[in-house]
C-alpha positions as semicolon CSV with decimal commas, in nm:
position;residue;x (nm);y (nm);z (nm)
1;M;-9,026;-4,985;4,159
2;K;-9,145;-4,622;4,120
3;K;-8,858;-4,515;4,325
4;M;-8,628;-4,693;4,092
5;T;-8,768;-4,556;3,785
6;S;-8,739;-4,210;3,935
7;F;-8,389;-4,238;4,009
8;L;-8,278;-4,346;3,685
9;L;-8,467;-4,068;3,521
10;T;-8,281;-3,818;3,742
11;L;-7,950;-3,980;3,648
12;L;-8,031;-3,975;3,278
13;F;-8,123;-3,623;3,299
14;F;-7,785;-3,509;3,496
15;W;-7,595;-3,748;3,213
16;N;-7,719;-3,529;2,926
17;I;-7,623;-3,199;3,110
18;I;-7,278;-3,339;3,134
19;I;-7,282;-3,455;2,780
20;T;-7,395;-3,119;2,655
21;I;-7,125;-2,927;2,859
22;Q;-6,830;-3,139;2,713
23;Y;-6,979;-3,093;2,346
24;Y;-6,967;-2,701;2,425
25;L;-6,619;-2,712;2,551
26;F;-6,483;-2,930;2,272
27;T;-6,633;-2,711;1,983
28;T;-6,519;-2,400;2,139
29;Q;-6,151;-2,514;2,195
30;K;-6,147;-2,636;1,800
31;E;-6,264;-2,304;1,687
32;N;-6,002;-2,112;1,882
33;Q;-5,705;-2,333;1,740
34;V;-5,462;-2,215;1,485
35;T;-5,428;-2,473;1,200
36;Y;-5,091;-2,473;1,005
37;T;-5,085;-2,600;0,672
38;P;-4,735;-2,627;0,483
39;S;-4,711;-2,452;0,162
40;S;-4,631;-2,670;-0,156
41;T;-4,345;-2,421;-0,245
42;I;-4,086;-2,234;-0,044
43;Q;-3,980;-1,900;-0,156
44;Q;-3,630;-1,772;-0,058
45;A;-3,574;-1,400;0,031
46;S;-3,325;-1,251;-0,207
47;V;-3,147;-0,928;-0,137
48;E;-2,887;-0,743;-0,372
49;I;-2,654;-0,585;-0,120
50;S;-2,490;-0,270;-0,270
51;S;-2,253;-0,008;-0,085
52;N;-2,046;0,256;-0,183
53;V;-1,745;0,052;-0,141
54;T;-1,861;-0,229;-0,374
55;E;-1,944;0,027;-0,630
56;L;-1,581;0,151;-0,591
57;V;-1,442;-0,184;-0,640
58;K;-1,638;-0,241;-0,963
59;K;-1,517;0,084;-1,106
60;S;-1,166;0,015;-0,997
61;E;-1,104;-0,363;-1,073
62;N;-1,001;-0,335;-1,410
63;K;-0,760;-0,043;-1,345
64;V;-0,546;-0,305;-1,152
65;V;-0,322;-0,557;-1,306
66;T;-0,084;-0,840;-1,214
67;V;0,298;-0,793;-1,277
68;T;0,505;-1,089;-1,334
69;S;0,890;-1,104;-1,378
70;S;1,073;-1,352;-1,542
71;L;1,438;-1,446;-1,575
72;H;1,526;-1,700;-1,867
73;G;1,156;-1,832;-1,875
74;Q;1,145;-1,882;-1,484
75;S;0,933;-1,669;-1,274
76;V;1,144;-1,477;-1,021
77;G;0,887;-1,204;-0,898
78;T;0,516;-1,146;-0,895
79;G;0,336;-0,809;-0,804
80;S;0,071;-0,565;-0,887
81;G;0,043;-0,261;-1,091
82;A;-0,185;0,043;-1,119
83;I;-0,259;0,173;-1,485
84;Y;-0,140;0,531;-1,489
85;R;-0,209;0,629;-1,827
86;L;-0,341;0,567;-2,171
87;D;-0,203;0,665;-2,492
88;N;-0,422;0,499;-2,761
89;D;-0,341;0,155;-2,739
90;T;-0,035;0,180;-2,518
91;V;-0,091;0,137;-2,141
92;Y;0,137;0,297;-1,891
93;I;0,155;0,094;-1,538
94;I;0,317;0,204;-1,226
95;T;0,470;-0,068;-1,008
96;N;0,749;-0,127;-0,739
97;Y;1,131;-0,161;-0,877
98;H;1,154;-0,466;-0,650
99;V;0,885;-0,652;-0,825
100;I;1,079;-0,650;-1,170
101;A;1,443;-0,609;-1,029
102;D;1,551;-0,954;-1,085
103;G;1,397;-1,034;-1,424
104;N;1,479;-0,980;-1,793
105;E;1,100;-1,016;-1,872
106;T;0,810;-0,870;-1,771
107;S;0,438;-0,935;-1,815
108;I;0,107;-0,809;-1,753
109;I;-0,228;-0,978;-1,694
110;F;-0,504;-0,770;-1,683
111;A;-0,853;-0,817;-1,483
112;N;-0,991;-0,965;-1,790
113;Q;-0,721;-1,255;-1,781
114;K;-0,576;-1,127;-2,093
115;E;-0,187;-1,146;-2,089
116;S;0,055;-0,884;-2,277
117;E;0,438;-0,856;-2,266
118;A;0,550;-0,531;-2,124
119;E;0,833;-0,297;-2,169
120;I;1,032;-0,152;-1,869
121;V;1,014;0,238;-1,945
122;G;1,235;0,316;-1,642
123;K;1,288;0,206;-1,287
124;D;1,445;0,385;-0,986
125;Q;1,560;0,153;-0,692
126;L;1,602;0,453;-0,460
127;T;1,230;0,516;-0,455
128;D;1,136;0,165;-0,516
129;L;0,935;0,273;-0,851
130;A;0,916;0,148;-1,207
131;L;0,718;0,248;-1,505
132;L;0,615;-0,014;-1,759
133;K;0,434;-0,001;-2,086
134;T;0,262;-0,259;-2,296
135;K;0,016;-0,234;-2,614
136;I;-0,346;-0,399;-2,585
137;D;-0,642;-0,447;-2,832
138;F;-0,915;-0,412;-2,561
139;E;-1,052;-0,135;-2,332
140;V;-0,912;-0,069;-1,998
141;E;-0,929;0,258;-1,781
142;A;-0,665;0,447;-1,626
143;F;-0,692;0,551;-1,238
144;T;-0,768;0,946;-1,195
145;I;-0,447;1,056;-0,973
146;G;-0,547;1,216;-0,616
147;D;-0,377;1,450;-0,396
148;S;-0,200;1,270;-0,143
149;S;-0,151;1,564;0,080
150;L;-0,527;1,588;0,127
151;T;-0,522;1,249;0,301
152;Q;-0,634;1,240;0,667
153;K;-0,563;1,017;0,949
154;G;-0,871;0,794;0,998
155;E;-0,954;0,790;0,651
156;Y;-1,101;0,482;0,482
157;V;-0,897;0,349;0,203
158;I;-0,869;0,017;-0,029
159;A;-0,562;-0,179;-0,116
160;M;-0,595;-0,373;-0,423
161;G;-0,374;-0,651;-0,615
162;S;-0,267;-1,009;-0,609
163;P;-0,155;-1,106;-0,289
164;L;0,071;-1,414;-0,275
165;G;0,031;-1,435;-0,673
166;I;-0,181;-1,466;-0,980
167;E;-0,428;-1,693;-0,781
168;Y;-0,536;-1,433;-0,575
169;Q;-0,573;-1,159;-0,853
170;G;-0,814;-0,910;-0,791
171;S;-0,811;-0,929;-0,412
172;V;-0,953;-0,645;-0,221
173;S;-0,893;-0,532;0,161
174;G;-0,963;-0,209;0,327
175;G;-0,890;-0,038;0,623
176;L;-0,773;0,322;0,763
177;I;-0,495;0,576;0,705
178;S;-0,310;0,498;1,040
179;G;-0,049;0,767;0,993
180;L;0,067;1,032;0,784
181;N;0,448;1,103;0,674
182;R;0,596;0,797;0,849
183;R;0,957;0,746;0,746
184;M;1,090;0,402;0,660
185;E;1,462;0,320;0,675
186;M;1,576;0,137;0,344
187;D;1,901;-0,060;0,317
188;I;1,951;-0,049;-0,064
189;D;2,271;-0,229;-0,099
190;D;2,210;-0,479;0,208
191;D;2,527;-0,380;0,366
192;G;2,326;-0,340;0,731
193;I;2,318;0,035;0,692
194;S;2,026;0,255;0,621
195;D;2,090;0,431;0,297
196;W;1,740;0,631;0,235
197;D;1,427;0,707;0,445
198;M;1,124;0,657;0,224
199;N;0,814;0,883;0,313
200;V;0,515;0,671;0,342
201;L;0,151;0,648;0,411
202;Q;0,077;0,383;0,693
203;T;-0,241;0,196;0,659
204;D;-0,402;-0,099;0,842
205;A;-0,556;-0,253;0,506
206;A;-0,399;-0,588;0,461
207;I;-0,098;-0,563;0,245
208;N;0,067;-0,866;0,155
209;P;0,373;-1,002;-0,069
210;G;0,189;-0,952;-0,428
211;N;0,029;-0,652;-0,336
212;S;0,338;-0,451;-0,407
213;G;0,311;-0,209;-0,666
214;G;-0,071;-0,213;-0,656
215;P;-0,288;0,096;-0,598
216;L;-0,420;0,248;-0,259
217;I;-0,724;0,432;-0,353
218;N;-0,943;0,680;-0,153
219;Q;-1,338;0,679;-0,150
220;A;-1,347;0,890;-0,439
221;G;-1,188;0,627;-0,652
222;E;-0,856;0,829;-0,682
223;L;-0,501;0,676;-0,679
224;I;-0,346;0,827;-0,356
225;G;-0,046;0,584;-0,312
226;I;0,127;0,274;-0,460
227;N;0,141;-0,028;-0,212
228;S;0,511;-0,116;-0,117
229;M;0,577;-0,284;0,220
230;K;0,456;-0,398;0,542
231;I;0,628;-0,497;0,851
232;A;0,638;-0,863;0,906
233;D;0,643;-0,969;1,257
234;T;0,464;-1,196;1,474
235;T;0,423;-0,936;1,729
236;V;0,287;-0,674;1,486
237;E;-0,031;-0,665;1,280
238;G;-0,180;-0,399;1,046
239;F;0,112;-0,239;0,981
240;G;0,118;-0,175;0,563
241;F;0,266;0,120;0,399
242;A;0,220;0,304;0,069
243;I;0,424;0,550;-0,108
244;P;0,225;0,886;-0,137
245;I;0,113;0,959;-0,490
246;N;0,234;1,318;-0,487
247;E;0,615;1,179;-0,432
248;V;0,536;0,915;-0,712
249;I;0,436;1,133;-0,996
250;P;0,744;1,342;-1,018
251;I;0,952;1,027;-1,015
252;I;0,719;0,834;-1,286
253;T;0,739;1,164;-1,505
254;Q;1,114;1,167;-1,507
255;L;1,120;0,784;-1,577
256;E;0,868;0,832;-1,873
257;K;1,070;1,125;-2,014
258;E;1,444;1,020;-1,948
259;G;1,422;0,634;-1,856
260;K;1,570;0,741;-1,520
261;V;1,565;0,975;-1,245
262;I;1,835;1,248;-1,294
263;R;1,965;1,326;-0,955
264;P;2,245;1,638;-0,859
265;I;2,599;1,515;-0,843
266;L;2,827;1,671;-0,579
267;G;3,106;1,411;-0,666
268;V;3,225;1,287;-0,326
269;S;3,227;0,964;-0,142
270;V;3,178;1,014;0,246
271;Q;3,148;0,802;0,566
272;S;3,001;0,912;0,882
273;I;3,249;0,951;1,170
274;Y;3,082;0,706;1,400
275;Q;3,146;0,451;1,139
276;L;3,526;0,487;1,165
277;S;3,712;0,303;1,420
278;N;3,893;0,481;1,696
279;F;4,234;0,425;1,522
280;E;4,118;0,582;1,184
281;K;3,974;0,887;1,379
282;T;4,314;0,931;1,555
283;Y;4,469;0,876;1,243
284;F;4,298;1,144;1,043
285;G;4,287;1,375;1,347
286;L;3,929;1,334;1,356
287;T;3,758;1,444;1,715
288;D;3,418;1,591;1,577
289;E;3,120;1,381;1,651
290;E;2,932;1,542;1,389
291;G;3,032;1,549;1,021
292;L;3,102;1,314;0,701
293;F;3,440;1,192;0,629
294;V;3,551;1,240;0,258
295;V;3,671;0,892;0,141
296;N;3,723;0,996;-0,247
297;V;3,654;1,285;-0,465
298;S;3,554;1,225;-0,833
299;Q;3,784;1,383;-1,104
300;G;3,638;1,686;-1,246
301;S;3,343;1,692;-1,039
302;P;3,175;2,002;-0,846
303;A;3,319;1,894;-0,536
304;Q;3,690;1,883;-0,674
305;K;3,645;2,228;-0,859
306;A;3,550;2,373;-0,511
307;G;3,870;2,225;-0,383
308;I;3,734;1,970;-0,147
309;Q;3,995;1,680;-0,099
310;T;4,004;1,339;0,043
311;G;4,039;1,349;0,410
312;D;3,811;1,664;0,451
313;L;3,536;1,653;0,694
314;L;3,200;1,792;0,575
315;V;3,018;1,976;0,828
316;S;2,711;2,139;0,674
317;I;2,497;2,198;0,359
318;D;2,294;2,507;0,344
319;G;2,310;2,541;0,717
320;V;2,197;2,186;0,811
321;T;2,491;1,992;1,023
322;L;2,532;1,687;0,864
323;T;2,522;1,369;1,081
324;D;2,500;1,057;0,841
325;F;2,537;0,968;0,466
326;K;2,135;0,897;0,446
327;Q;2,078;1,279;0,569
328;F;2,358;1,407;0,330
329;R;2,191;1,218;0,035
330;Q;1,841;1,365;0,100
331;I;1,958;1,684;0,117
332;L;2,152;1,663;-0,187
333;Y;1,882;1,493;-0,388
334;S;1,633;1,766;-0,268
335;H;1,791;1,971;-0,506
336;K;1,831;1,998;-0,868
337;V;2,112;1,992;-1,167
338;N;2,276;2,349;-1,161
339;D;2,138;2,448;-0,814
340;K;2,389;2,623;-0,606
341;I;2,449;2,526;-0,244
342;H;2,663;2,644;0,063
343;I;2,885;2,402;0,185
344;V;3,111;2,397;0,480
345;Y;3,420;2,175;0,552
346;K;3,711;2,139;0,760
347;R;4,091;2,058;0,682
348;D;4,359;2,063;0,953
349;G;4,094;2,190;1,187
350;K;4,018;2,489;0,992
351;Q;3,673;2,571;0,870
352;V;3,620;2,632;0,501
353;E;3,302;2,782;0,327
354;K;3,227;2,712;-0,049
355;E;2,944;2,792;-0,296
356;I;2,910;2,496;-0,521
357;T;2,714;2,461;-0,825
358;L;2,571;2,092;-0,862
359;A;2,622;1,893;-1,179
């Protein structure tokens, strides 16, 4: 009996030790646990993001307009425009010629959605530029005109306007100046022959239909170009073009003053030798690979006064050999009315030199 009692007491002693150890481990583990208590309110972080570009857009967006052209009440063209100058309540706006070319009525929609009828001050198909004006009874701002000759390849620029129409008014795209002094061939009369080379800035900023006539601006917020065109091809991306503002301003100044661009006149209609058939070359006795064939001479023109006749071959102007009509036009239009030019032409194989005063 004593042995049994002694065994039970020993067992009870060890049992107490085990219970004590388990209790110690349990309390220690509970003290080391991290308790998560959900908050009754959840606060969402709010950060206002601002940068030089966003500030630039805010300062520029009310200087950009949407231009719509209508013919007998039907919309025939939509583009963009840049506010060029303010004269009290009159606003002058630059846009592209092709935006307003097909209509007889033009209206302006400003950034505040107010609409106003516009008058075409002047337009020039050759440079694809037009100047509009309208009266308003609210405040807007005009762009500061930049100097496009200072533009550098790799410079970040912003294009603004209404791509695809009024629904996307105020759209902004950004990119780099990809190239300077690019030459884009223009076929003005749609005869398949290039009539003019336009000097443009190339950018990879997105320029789409409706952006035409809108501003291309630099990081100082200055107007450095007028968005004009893009290369639309499934194999090409990021090829947009803008007319440099240094070439825009002389045209716009003439449009504002004269209603048109006044260019010098020589008074001849010419055709490139390579455009003539072999029969025509033989008939007129033309063997030269370079030069322009005189198709017609205007009555009383500087050319007629200088003795130039139909059938003559224009060889050069001011020492520059003539190769095609586009080049001839650009050389001619680089001069002003009453400028004197030195011209060389051929007749019956004999070379003649003349100094001509342009009209």
